[in-house]
Amino acid sequence: MNSFGRNFRITSFGESHGAAVGVIIDGCPAGMKLGEQDIQPLLDRRRPGTSRLTSARNETDRVEILSGIFEGRTTGAPIALMVRNEHQKPEDYGEIREKFRPGHADFTYQEKYGIRDYRGGGRSSGRETIGRVAAGAVALLYLSDHGITINGKILKVHGKTDPDEFEQEIVSAKKAGDSVGGIVEITASGCPPGLGDPVFGKLDALIAGAMMGIGAVKGVEIGDGFAVTEKFGSENNDPMTRNGFLSNHAGGILGGISSGQDIVVRIAVKPTSSIAKIQQTRDIHGNVVEISVVGRHDPCIVPRVVPVAEAMLALVLMDCMLEQMKYH
Amino acid sequence: MNSFGRNFRITSFGESHGAAVGVIIDGCPAGMKLGEQDIQPLLDRRRPGTSRLTSARNETDRVEILSGIFEGRTTGAPIALMVRNEHQKPEDYGEIREKFRPGHADFTYQEKYGIRDYRGGGRSSGRETIGRVAAGAVALLYLSDHGITINGKILKVHGKTDPDEFEQEIVSAKKAGDSVGGIVEITASGCPPGLGDPVFGKLDALIAGAMMGIGAVKGVEIGDGFAVTEKFGSENNDPMTRNGFLSNHAGGILGGISSGQDIVVRIAVKPTSSIAKIQQTRDIHGNVVEISVVGRHDPCIVPRVVPVAEAMLALVLMDCMLEQMKYH
Amino acid sequence: MNSFGRNFRITSFGESHGAAVGVIIDGCPAGMKLGEQDIQPLLDRRRPGTSRLTSARNETDRVEILSGIFEGRTTGAPIALMVRNEHQKPEDYGEIREKFRPGHADFTYQEKYGIRDYRGGGRSSGRETIGRVAAGAVALLYLSDHGITINGKILKVHGKTDPDEFEQEIVSAKKAGDSVGGIVEITASGCPPGLGDPVFGKLDALIAGAMMGIGAVKGVEIGDGFAVTEKFGSENNDPMTRNGFLSNHAGGILGGISSGQDIVVRIAVKPTSSIAKIQQTRDIHGNVVEISVVGRHDPCIVPRVVPVAEAMLALVLMDCMLEQMKYH
Amino acid sequence: MNSFGRNFRITSFGESHGAAVGVIIDGCPAGMKLGEQDIQPLLDRRRPGTSRLTSARNETDRVEILSGIFEGRTTGAPIALMVRNEHQKPEDYGEIREKFRPGHADFTYQEKYGIRDYRGGGRSSGRETIGRVAAGAVALLYLSDHGITINGKILKVHGKTDPDEFEQEIVSAKKAGDSVGGIVEITASGCPPGLGDPVFGKLDALIAGAMMGIGAVKGVEIGDGFAVTEKFGSENNDPMTRNGFLSNHAGGILGGISSGQDIVVRIAVKPTSSIAKIQQTRDIHGNVVEISVVGRHDPCIVPRVVPVAEAMLALVLMDCMLEQMKYH
């Protein structure tokens, strides 16, 4: 299933080492000003090689708009966005062709499909997120025009909460041939009340699905999240006042519908699965073997998850904004 | 949005104090033996009044099969399941008609729809889960026939991990006119590898959406969840051996696809929003007022969430089982 | 697939001789005045036994609203509508249990599902349309509030175009133990321009699917339909004038989008498959046998198809009205 | 709505004079041999300039596979197919920029979106069908591997049934600055019984929607179609024999489910809307004006509709084949 959303519906395609990756957006309102310059910056934030903390690859990842724009504006037609994969040089994939990398989708793809594009992880590669991020940039533009802003930040890396320590944790893990994870918090401000649908289209349910669908994410919280399980109801309920609420333990969502407060989401990002340290695994023939996953891998993908999570939250909110218009 | 699932698709209806609640299942395979006796037990577990820990209401909640069964077997036609609401006695809703209960959907429904069925929470009531649970019972039957079992348990109540303390925490909160929450863990055993679809139909994303869509749930974790953010990759990756894995930090899902290991999910349940303690809120006229939510409310809904969460996991897995058959 | 529509989404259930038939409407705007009295009249038009031309059964088919209404208005919650099947007397189904009735779904259901509810056709019975018609009545109410009216009429019965001859054709066929079909035309007036979506959500495509999905319909035309194939472009194009069009060969739809003119649809209804005349068929054991389908069958269902077709057109237009609101 | 299908789901993009047109296929089974050479031939049949009867443009329309193939086989990942638009030379669109061409989507797009890519019809151009045809070629390949073949042919041009007269009718219309339409029949042989779903997923309903969604199609018939309305039930029912049916008036579909007989579909194609003859229309300012639509337009698109209709039928059958696998 490579589509997401009901109203602002995106369909993603592409593998790490195929010809291109990209996305089609179906349902974007007509008349929006949109150009490649509106999309590229978020893609650039997602790209590796932008800081010491991310991998050393230098991918340019230039987005091309293939359709849906006329004289600088959206027309209501589907918007196809494509990024050519530039560095498809022949590499030695001998090892990962036969060995299932621990923590990766290698084994499960092989089981599911009976065939696996092992080059750089194929469809399960993080490069797949280019499509989502490009679509998310369009959604962010629309939301911004409607007074909604989305901001992500790193709360923790490897258990540390002081940003000064983040880089040190990552560099230290890298030196050890290892990797670390962390926690990201995304906040949406300016959302009108009323977004989200009862029962199976709850805003928090849509957000949870969107976030857990980002590779490496293993947990999602809304508002106070797991901490609420240690509180009394009288502590956790947000009292109301004339113009809103006195607190925001709920994270901006009540009964699955936005309340008008900030929407607050936190996600747990696992340590990168690709590590140089030797691990035990299996090969496709059933033999137990050792593997050291070498290459240009981020020892911590937490920083790169931030724009992806922002994009996913934008896609959910955009979709709910359009959904909500049906009934007004 | 009152439908859930792509292949085993359920559509739920009904309010707390309307004529009935229920569900239609569309896509159930033909030829399955199915009767009301297969559905009632899970509904009974969801029902209040079954223990000292839940509310004192005595609802019989008898399910009736309206369609889809012929000579004791499913026919491939939609299965409609209905539970009549029996205790619709005229009550005094004066207070909640005008006041938004903190922590509830009262305010957001009013904002979204401009009208609100305030009787017992209407559509946002926990009674809505009857439909999901009834459908989940059918899914559980199918899964059981295919070697898959699902079990839920309470891990924590109000921070306590010792089951001997659960009741005490709940009783104590109730006496104080307050409420508590907790953590539930659901495990599915016997799943074949290959369930779930890359990118936007990942098994963990579907599970996260399903779980967060249960009222009162504020967090979802798969496998080691948030704890992975403090581990090294070398600690978190599950090494493989000839016949499987040496550990299960991943919670049975790799790259969004089941690996064949146990699927492990944990959810954070907030303390019940309805409490007798006086809280500050707003009424529909904009006045700041006080409210004490009296009535037969569970001081802790964690026990009743267990069968609902089991049902939701069953619905996700059932849907993925059918999805997977398309490609084999 | 028992659901229809994207925004005003209905899900139908029930068999001819099961406990009940009905429908859930998901996505009805909140705040609409709605009661059973708004739905019953269209159901009554669909009912058999209302004229000499239809079958002699006297079914009362009283609709019950199970959910979604509060103080006489829709709330945005799903509206469940149910009609109990009253005449489930034990009958002798011996013959149709074993023999596939020509022209019916008996053989194909058996092939598809390996099991078949043969009582009165089960799910393939015309009684299934009760759900659609009930939902259509709600859509018609909404459309009427928005200035859109839908009218169906019989154009032909058994090739005759003079209404004075319709009854005679039907009575004559009945006497011969045979049946006849005809052509129905449905017109929607007052539609705003802009309904329908390019490429795969074209208004005419949605209408064609909706109409062909009515049992016994074998052909669908929009506007001049098949007759356009004998015209020149210069005859068929509708010239425009300041405030609209000078003709309506297109039937109110251009490029799959409503133009503001009347939407005109014609459907071909086959002669009723159930006839007393002896026909050759096969039984479930593979033997070639004879069958005479006796019982209270309409010798011509064309009159009863009219309200069903009106309902289906209403459902399509309602759905497109809501879809269109997303972008305004 | 630019997506079609539930299981073999395609999403189309692109405008006549944009950068590219194309399609993403989501849900293609893994392991199929597939290359550009399998797709190009059907695209070539759709292309203009292939005979005296079609327009003189010489578009090469080379398809490029962007994703989803690894070592010559499908992987289960989405297959993105793209055709670059080559002849985007600056043209004088002055006239159609301001005037609504009769019979075209110009007026309705303007009404719907408030903006319109008038270059060559933009999204409403026949070039959009490149995406469907490319996806249809993949479906045809799969169907062929499963014993199903699809063949289309022209039954009538401008009322003439003798193929020797088709060219003459078209040439004659062209000389007069006019255009003609016709009737196309598509037959699918080798379909297993059981395809299609009762009620809202009937095979004939899906086919009718797919066919009516092709630009210029104004009518759809299954089997004997409109002619059945002049027959008795005893003439129209197809008697069964031990191994099948004695006739095929039903066109291979009973109760919305394939019977195993040939599926027979006919569609009415209107005369091309673009004609040189002077017509009356309106401009965007509301003035009544005259227009002569000059350029390289087919005086009859019936021949080019044939591969598009074959592709659409293939997409429907492919989707139903996968749907059917869920329940076996």
mmCIF file of N, CA and C in Angstrom, chain C residues 1-3 108-109 111-113 158 178-179 182 194 196-198 200 202 204-205 209 212-213 218-222 226 228-234 237 240-242 250 254 271 273 279-280 282 286 324, chain D residues 1 3 108-109 111-113 158 178-179 182 193-194 196-200 202 204-205 209 212-213 218-222 226 228-230 232-234 237 240-242 250 254 271 273 279-280 282 286 324:
data_model
loop_
_atom_site.group_PDB
_atom_site.id
_atom_site.type_symbol
_atom_site.label_atom_id
_atom_site.label_comp_id
_atom_site.label_asym_id
_atom_site.label_seq_id
_atom_site.Cartn_x
_atom_site.Cartn_y
_atom_site.Cartn_z
ATOM 1 N N MET C 1 -18.440 -6.472 -2.009
ATOM 2 C CA MET C 1 -18.338 -5.034 -1.744
ATOM 3 C C MET C 1 -19.731 -4.468 -1.554
ATOM 4 N N ASN C 2 -20.024 -4.167 -0.312
ATOM 5 C CA ASN C 2 -21.365 -3.747 0.026
ATOM 6 C C ASN C 2 -21.425 -2.282 0.438
ATOM 7 N N SER C 3 -20.381 -1.544 0.095
ATOM 8 C CA SER C 3 -20.362 -0.104 0.361
ATOM 9 C C SER C 3 -20.320 0.654 -0.955
ATOM 10 N N THR C 108 -23.576 -18.464 -10.260
ATOM 11 C CA THR C 108 -22.348 -17.701 -10.028
ATOM 12 C C THR C 108 -22.042 -17.539 -8.531
ATOM 13 N N TYR C 109 -23.062 -17.371 -7.704
ATOM 14 C CA TYR C 109 -22.825 -17.337 -6.249
ATOM 15 C C TYR C 109 -22.244 -18.675 -5.779
ATOM 16 N N GLU C 111 -20.540 -20.787 -7.473
ATOM 17 C CA GLU C 111 -19.151 -20.895 -7.932
ATOM 18 C C GLU C 111 -18.230 -20.005 -7.108
ATOM 19 N N LYS C 112 -18.702 -18.824 -6.763
ATOM 20 C CA LYS C 112 -17.848 -17.860 -6.069
ATOM 21 C C LYS C 112 -17.620 -18.239 -4.615
ATOM 22 N N TYR C 113 -18.695 -18.603 -3.938
ATOM 23 C CA TYR C 113 -18.599 -18.775 -2.488
ATOM 24 C C TYR C 113 -18.609 -20.226 -2.026
ATOM 25 N N HIS C 158 -41.192 -3.480 -23.187
ATOM 26 C CA HIS C 158 -41.189 -4.490 -24.261
ATOM 27 C C HIS C 158 -41.266 -3.829 -25.648
ATOM 28 N N ASP C 178 -44.552 -15.688 -18.825
ATOM 29 C CA ASP C 178 -43.308 -15.095 -19.317
ATOM 30 C C ASP C 178 -43.121 -13.708 -18.675
ATOM 31 N N SER C 179 -42.149 -12.965 -19.147
ATOM 32 C CA SER C 179 -41.857 -11.656 -18.555
ATOM 33 C C SER C 179 -41.339 -10.710 -19.621
ATOM 34 N N GLY C 182 -37.799 -3.284 -20.169
ATOM 35 C CA GLY C 182 -38.088 -1.963 -20.717
ATOM 36 C C GLY C 182 -36.959 -0.980 -20.463
ATOM 37 N N GLY C 194 -19.833 21.611 -12.081
ATOM 38 C CA GLY C 194 -18.644 21.297 -11.290
ATOM 39 C C GLY C 194 -18.665 19.955 -10.598
ATOM 40 N N GLY C 196 -18.379 16.017 -10.128
ATOM 41 C CA GLY C 196 -17.627 14.974 -10.822
ATOM 42 C C GLY C 196 -16.153 15.324 -10.870
ATOM 43 N N ASP C 197 -15.319 14.298 -10.938
ATOM 44 C CA ASP C 197 -13.873 14.516 -10.926
ATOM 45 C C ASP C 197 -13.234 13.926 -12.167
ATOM 46 N N PRO C 198 -12.293 14.634 -12.745
ATOM 47 C CA PRO C 198 -11.646 14.122 -13.949
ATOM 48 C C PRO C 198 -11.044 12.732 -13.768
ATOM 49 N N PHE C 200 -10.886 9.343 -13.160
ATOM 50 C CA PHE C 200 -11.542 8.125 -12.678
ATOM 51 C C PHE C 200 -12.724 8.400 -11.756
ATOM 52 N N LYS C 202 -15.246 10.560 -12.882
ATOM 53 C CA LYS C 202 -16.162 11.316 -13.743
ATOM 54 C C LYS C 202 -17.603 11.048 -13.351
ATOM 55 N N ASP C 204 -20.251 10.868 -15.134
ATOM 56 C CA ASP C 204 -20.935 9.863 -15.949
ATOM 57 C C ASP C 204 -20.443 8.465 -15.647
ATOM 58 N N ALA C 205 -19.175 8.324 -15.290
ATOM 59 C CA ALA C 205 -18.650 7.003 -14.925
ATOM 60 C C ALA C 205 -19.271 6.528 -13.611
ATOM 61 N N GLY C 209 -21.692 3.211 -13.326
ATOM 62 C CA GLY C 209 -21.437 2.128 -12.377
ATOM 63 C C GLY C 209 -22.615 1.920 -11.447
ATOM 64 N N MET C 212 -25.575 0.346 -13.561
ATOM 65 C CA MET C 212 -25.345 -1.030 -13.994
ATOM 66 C C MET C 212 -25.304 -1.981 -12.792
ATOM 67 N N GLY C 213 -25.103 -1.425 -11.623
ATOM 68 C CA GLY C 213 -25.095 -2.250 -10.417
ATOM 69 C C GLY C 213 -26.488 -2.588 -9.898
ATOM 70 N N LYS C 218 -28.909 -3.847 -18.009
ATOM 71 C CA LYS C 218 -27.928 -4.359 -18.988
ATOM 72 C C LYS C 218 -27.331 -3.270 -19.874
ATOM 73 N N GLY C 219 -27.781 -2.036 -19.700
ATOM 74 C CA GLY C 219 -27.226 -0.966 -20.510
ATOM 75 C C GLY C 219 -27.475 0.382 -19.864
ATOM 76 N N VAL C 220 -26.559 1.325 -20.102
ATOM 77 C CA VAL C 220 -26.676 2.677 -19.549
ATOM 78 C C VAL C 220 -26.277 3.680 -20.627
ATOM 79 N N GLU C 221 -27.041 4.737 -20.732
ATOM 80 C CA GLU C 221 -26.723 5.811 -21.669
ATOM 81 C C GLU C 221 -26.772 7.156 -20.943
ATOM 82 N N ILE C 222 -25.912 8.064 -21.356
ATOM 83 C CA ILE C 222 -25.963 9.441 -20.861
ATOM 84 C C ILE C 222 -26.329 10.341 -22.051
ATOM 85 N N PHE C 226 -26.313 5.943 -27.277
ATOM 86 C CA PHE C 226 -25.894 5.226 -28.479
ATOM 87 C C PHE C 226 -26.248 5.977 -29.762
ATOM 88 N N VAL C 228 -25.707 8.934 -30.539
ATOM 89 C CA VAL C 228 -24.671 9.874 -31.001
ATOM 90 C C VAL C 228 -23.758 9.237 -32.016
ATOM 91 N N THR C 229 -23.711 7.913 -32.033
ATOM 92 C CA THR C 229 -22.762 7.254 -32.933
ATOM 93 C C THR C 229 -23.200 7.399 -34.387
ATOM 94 N N GLU C 230 -24.393 7.893 -34.630
ATOM 95 C CA GLU C 230 -24.862 8.085 -36.007
ATOM 96 C C GLU C 230 -24.932 9.567 -36.384
ATOM 97 N N LYS C 231 -24.409 10.420 -35.504
ATOM 98 C CA LYS C 231 -24.441 11.868 -35.755
ATOM 99 C C LYS C 231 -23.058 12.393 -36.149
ATOM 100 N N PHE C 232 -23.062 13.565 -36.782
ATOM 101 C CA PHE C 232 -21.807 14.287 -36.991
ATOM 102 C C PHE C 232 -21.488 15.100 -35.733
ATOM 103 N N GLY C 233 -20.232 15.391 -35.558
ATOM 104 C CA GLY C 233 -19.824 16.229 -34.438
ATOM 105 C C GLY C 233 -20.580 17.551 -34.417
ATOM 106 N N SER C 234 -20.784 18.105 -35.600
ATOM 107 C CA SER C 234 -21.470 19.404 -35.681
ATOM 108 C C SER C 234 -22.928 19.298 -35.244
ATOM 109 N N ASN C 237 -22.387 18.309 -30.850
ATOM 110 C CA ASN C 237 -21.888 19.320 -29.911
ATOM 111 C C ASN C 237 -23.023 20.275 -29.529
ATOM 112 N N MET C 240 -22.909 26.898 -27.134
ATOM 113 C CA MET C 240 -23.124 27.673 -25.919
ATOM 114 C C MET C 240 -23.697 29.047 -26.252
ATOM 115 N N THR C 241 -24.412 29.553 -25.302
ATOM 116 C CA THR C 241 -24.887 30.914 -25.420
ATOM 117 C C THR C 241 -24.500 31.618 -24.119
ATOM 118 N N ARG C 242 -24.954 32.839 -23.964
ATOM 119 C CA ARG C 242 -24.479 33.623 -22.829
ATOM 120 C C ARG C 242 -24.727 32.925 -21.487
ATOM 121 N N ALA C 250 -25.447 16.230 -24.707
ATOM 122 C CA ALA C 250 -24.446 15.657 -23.794
ATOM 123 C C ALA C 250 -25.077 15.099 -22.521
ATOM 124 N N LEU C 254 -19.972 17.228 -19.272
ATOM 125 C CA LEU C 254 -18.897 17.473 -20.244
ATOM 126 C C LEU C 254 -17.554 17.163 -19.596
ATOM 127 N N PRO C 271 -36.022 -8.417 -19.071
ATOM 128 C CA PRO C 271 -37.224 -9.098 -18.590
ATOM 129 C C PRO C 271 -36.886 -9.924 -17.353
ATOM 130 N N SER C 273 -36.088 -12.535 -14.716
ATOM 131 C CA SER C 273 -35.546 -13.872 -14.964
ATOM 132 C C SER C 273 -36.476 -14.980 -14.468
ATOM 133 N N GLN C 279 -37.992 -24.013 -18.401
ATOM 134 C CA GLN C 279 -36.685 -23.734 -18.985
ATOM 135 C C GLN C 279 -35.727 -24.880 -18.668
ATOM 136 N N GLN C 280 -34.707 -24.975 -19.495
ATOM 137 C CA GLN C 280 -33.683 -25.981 -19.223
ATOM 138 C C GLN C 280 -32.603 -25.367 -18.338
ATOM 139 N N ARG C 282 -29.371 -26.551 -15.039
ATOM 140 C CA ARG C 282 -28.519 -27.581 -14.443
ATOM 141 C C ARG C 282 -28.796 -27.611 -12.959
ATOM 142 N N GLY C 286 -24.888 -31.393 -11.376
ATOM 143 C CA GLY C 286 -24.409 -31.430 -12.750
ATOM 144 C C GLY C 286 -25.416 -32.028 -13.734
ATOM 145 N N GLN C 324 -17.297 18.010 -3.778
ATOM 146 C CA GLN C 324 -17.035 19.332 -4.349
ATOM 147 C C GLN C 324 -16.777 20.379 -3.263
ATOM 148 N N MET D 1 -10.203 12.591 -8.911
ATOM 149 C CA MET D 1 -9.891 11.208 -8.544
ATOM 150 C C MET D 1 -9.118 10.563 -9.684
ATOM 151 N N SER D 3 -7.150 7.794 -9.308
ATOM 152 C CA SER D 3 -6.808 6.404 -9.038
ATOM 153 C C SER D 3 -7.968 5.506 -9.430
ATOM 154 N N THR D 108 -16.558 23.223 -18.120
ATOM 155 C CA THR D 108 -16.775 22.581 -16.815
ATOM 156 C C THR D 108 -15.521 22.613 -15.945
ATOM 157 N N TYR D 109 -14.341 22.468 -16.540
ATOM 158 C CA TYR D 109 -13.114 22.604 -15.744
ATOM 159 C C TYR D 109 -13.006 24.018 -15.167
ATOM 160 N N GLU D 111 -15.374 26.059 -14.493
ATOM 161 C CA GLU D 111 -16.366 26.204 -13.419
ATOM 162 C C GLU D 111 -15.922 25.489 -12.152
ATOM 163 N N LYS D 112 -15.325 24.301 -12.329
ATOM 164 C CA LYS D 112 -14.963 23.493 -11.175
ATOM 165 C C LYS D 112 -13.750 24.037 -10.439
ATOM 166 N N TYR D 113 -12.730 24.400 -11.197
ATOM 167 C CA TYR D 113 -11.453 24.732 -10.564
ATOM 168 C C TYR D 113 -11.134 26.225 -10.548
ATOM 169 N N HIS D 158 -20.278 5.733 -37.650
ATOM 170 C CA HIS D 158 -21.344 6.610 -38.178
ATOM 171 C C HIS D 158 -22.534 5.805 -38.713
ATOM 172 N N ASP D 178 -15.806 18.063 -40.325
ATOM 173 C CA ASP D 178 -16.703 17.503 -39.314
ATOM 174 C C ASP D 178 -16.092 16.210 -38.747
ATOM 175 N N SER D 179 -16.871 15.486 -37.974
ATOM 176 C CA SER D 179 -16.347 14.285 -37.326
ATOM 177 C C SER D 179 -17.458 13.253 -37.168
ATOM 178 N N GLY D 182 -18.870 6.088 -33.328
ATOM 179 C CA GLY D 182 -19.147 4.701 -33.668
ATOM 180 C C GLY D 182 -19.294 3.830 -32.438
ATOM 181 N N PRO D 193 -15.277 -18.374 -13.672
ATOM 182 C CA PRO D 193 -16.466 -17.905 -12.959
ATOM 183 C C PRO D 193 -16.080 -17.381 -11.583
ATOM 184 N N GLY D 194 -16.858 -16.426 -11.076
ATOM 185 C CA GLY D 194 -16.634 -15.947 -9.711
ATOM 186 C C GLY D 194 -16.079 -14.548 -9.603
ATOM 187 N N GLY D 196 -16.035 -10.587 -9.593
ATOM 188 C CA GLY D 196 -17.035 -9.554 -9.287
ATOM 189 C C GLY D 196 -17.651 -9.812 -7.928
ATOM 190 N N ASP D 197 -18.123 -8.741 -7.304
ATOM 191 C CA ASP D 197 -18.679 -8.850 -5.954
ATOM 192 C C ASP D 197 -20.107 -8.359 -5.920
ATOM 193 N N PRO D 198 -20.963 -9.065 -5.210
ATOM 194 C CA PRO D 198 -22.367 -8.637 -5.133
ATOM 195 C C PRO D 198 -22.535 -7.195 -4.666
ATOM 196 N N VAL D 199 -23.631 -6.645 -5.063
ATOM 197 C CA VAL D 199 -24.191 -5.380 -4.612
ATOM 198 C C VAL D 199 -23.456 -4.156 -5.185
ATOM 199 N N PHE D 200 -22.297 -3.767 -4.652
ATOM 200 C CA PHE D 200 -21.680 -2.551 -5.194
ATOM 201 C C PHE D 200 -20.333 -2.794 -5.879
ATOM 202 N N LYS D 202 -20.203 -5.240 -8.394
ATOM 203 C CA LYS D 202 -20.576 -6.152 -9.476
ATOM 204 C C LYS D 202 -19.649 -5.953 -10.668
ATOM 205 N N ASP D 204 -20.238 -6.152 -13.808
ATOM 206 C CA ASP D 204 -20.784 -5.296 -14.872
ATOM 207 C C ASP D 204 -20.809 -3.827 -14.452
ATOM 208 N N ALA D 205 -20.995 -3.569 -13.159
ATOM 209 C CA ALA D 205 -20.961 -2.184 -12.677
ATOM 210 C C ALA D 205 -19.547 -1.615 -12.790
ATOM 211 N N GLY D 209 -18.557 1.537 -15.244
ATOM 212 C CA GLY D 209 -17.865 2.723 -14.750
ATOM 213 C C GLY D 209 -16.559 2.951 -15.489
ATOM 214 N N MET D 212 -17.430 4.081 -19.206
ATOM 215 C CA MET D 212 -18.023 5.416 -19.300
ATOM 216 C C MET D 212 -17.004 6.483 -18.908
ATOM 217 N N GLY D 213 -15.966 6.078 -18.211
ATOM 218 C CA GLY D 213 -14.916 7.013 -17.814
ATOM 219 C C GLY D 213 -13.924 7.313 -18.929
ATOM 220 N N LYS D 218 -20.469 7.522 -24.437
ATOM 221 C CA LYS D 218 -21.780 7.993 -23.962
ATOM 222 C C LYS D 218 -22.751 6.856 -23.653
ATOM 223 N N GLY D 219 -22.349 5.608 -23.859
ATOM 224 C CA GLY D 219 -23.240 4.491 -23.555
ATOM 225 C C GLY D 219 -22.446 3.207 -23.396
ATOM 226 N N VAL D 220 -22.947 2.327 -22.544
ATOM 227 C CA VAL D 220 -22.299 1.031 -22.294
ATOM 228 C C VAL D 220 -23.381 -0.048 -22.245
ATOM 229 N N GLU D 221 -23.098 -1.156 -22.880
ATOM 230 C CA GLU D 221 -23.999 -2.311 -22.825
ATOM 231 C C GLU D 221 -23.219 -3.565 -22.445
ATOM 232 N N ILE D 222 -23.873 -4.444 -21.711
ATOM 233 C CA ILE D 222 -23.302 -5.761 -21.416
ATOM 234 C C ILE D 222 -24.182 -6.797 -22.120
ATOM 235 N N PHE D 226 -29.277 -3.014 -24.633
ATOM 236 C CA PHE D 226 -30.600 -2.402 -24.797
ATOM 237 C C PHE D 226 -31.577 -3.299 -25.565
ATOM 238 N N VAL D 228 -32.291 -6.277 -25.033
ATOM 239 C CA VAL D 228 -33.064 -7.186 -24.155
ATOM 240 C C VAL D 228 -34.418 -6.598 -23.789
ATOM 241 N N THR D 229 -34.531 -5.289 -23.903
ATOM 242 C CA THR D 229 -35.778 -4.662 -23.460
ATOM 243 C C THR D 229 -36.927 -4.987 -24.405
ATOM 244 N N GLU D 230 -36.618 -5.594 -25.533
ATOM 245 C CA GLU D 230 -37.678 -5.965 -26.480
ATOM 246 C C GLU D 230 -37.890 -7.475 -26.523
ATOM 247 N N PHE D 232 -38.743 -11.334 -24.549
ATOM 248 C CA PHE D 232 -39.386 -11.996 -23.407
ATOM 249 C C PHE D 232 -38.304 -12.645 -22.539
ATOM 250 N N GLY D 233 -38.629 -12.832 -21.274
ATOM 251 C CA GLY D 233 -37.707 -13.513 -20.376
ATOM 252 C C GLY D 233 -37.306 -14.878 -20.910
ATOM 253 N N SER D 234 -38.254 -15.556 -21.511
ATOM 254 C CA SER D 234 -37.952 -16.899 -22.027
ATOM 255 C C SER D 234 -36.977 -16.854 -23.209
ATOM 256 N N ASN D 237 -33.240 -15.373 -21.098
ATOM 257 C CA ASN D 237 -32.509 -16.246 -20.168
ATOM 258 C C ASN D 237 -31.638 -17.231 -20.943
ATOM 259 N N MET D 240 -29.010 -23.508 -19.182
ATOM 260 C CA MET D 240 -27.754 -24.171 -18.820
ATOM 261 C C MET D 240 -27.746 -25.610 -19.313
ATOM 262 N N THR D 241 -26.568 -26.060 -19.553
ATOM 263 C CA THR D 241 -26.379 -27.458 -19.882
ATOM 264 C C THR D 241 -25.287 -27.983 -18.952
ATOM 265 N N ARG D 242 -24.887 -29.216 -19.156
ATOM 266 C CA ARG D 242 -23.976 -29.832 -18.189
ATOM 267 C C ARG D 242 -22.713 -28.998 -17.994
ATOM 268 N N ALA D 250 -26.541 -12.871 -21.706
ATOM 269 C CA ALA D 250 -26.152 -12.130 -20.505
ATOM 270 C C ALA D 250 -24.784 -11.478 -20.637
ATOM 271 N N LEU D 254 -23.705 -12.888 -14.490
ATOM 272 C CA LEU D 254 -24.999 -13.154 -13.850
ATOM 273 C C LEU D 254 -24.960 -12.674 -12.404
ATOM 274 N N PRO D 271 -18.942 11.435 -31.840
ATOM 275 C CA PRO D 271 -18.065 12.065 -32.828
ATOM 276 C C PRO D 271 -17.124 13.051 -32.117
ATOM 277 N N SER D 273 -15.215 15.996 -30.675
ATOM 278 C CA SER D 273 -15.752 17.334 -30.408
ATOM 279 C C SER D 273 -15.015 18.422 -31.176
ATOM 280 N N GLN D 279 -18.649 26.846 -35.062
ATOM 281 C CA GLN D 279 -19.688 26.598 -34.069
ATOM 282 C C GLN D 279 -19.871 27.853 -33.208
ATOM 283 N N GLN D 280 -21.037 27.926 -32.600
ATOM 284 C CA GLN D 280 -21.271 29.021 -31.663
ATOM 285 C C GLN D 280 -20.858 28.590 -30.266
ATOM 286 N N ARG D 282 -19.202 30.342 -26.149
ATOM 287 C CA ARG D 282 -19.064 31.473 -25.237
ATOM 288 C C ARG D 282 -17.594 31.650 -24.922
ATOM 289 N N GLY D 286 -18.000 35.839 -21.135
ATOM 290 C CA GLY D 286 -19.455 35.774 -21.237
ATOM 291 C C GLY D 286 -19.993 36.169 -22.598
ATOM 292 N N GLN D 324 -10.528 -11.806 -5.921
ATOM 293 C CA GLN D 324 -11.065 -13.152 -5.760
ATOM 294 C C GLN D 324 -10.100 -14.047 -4.982
#
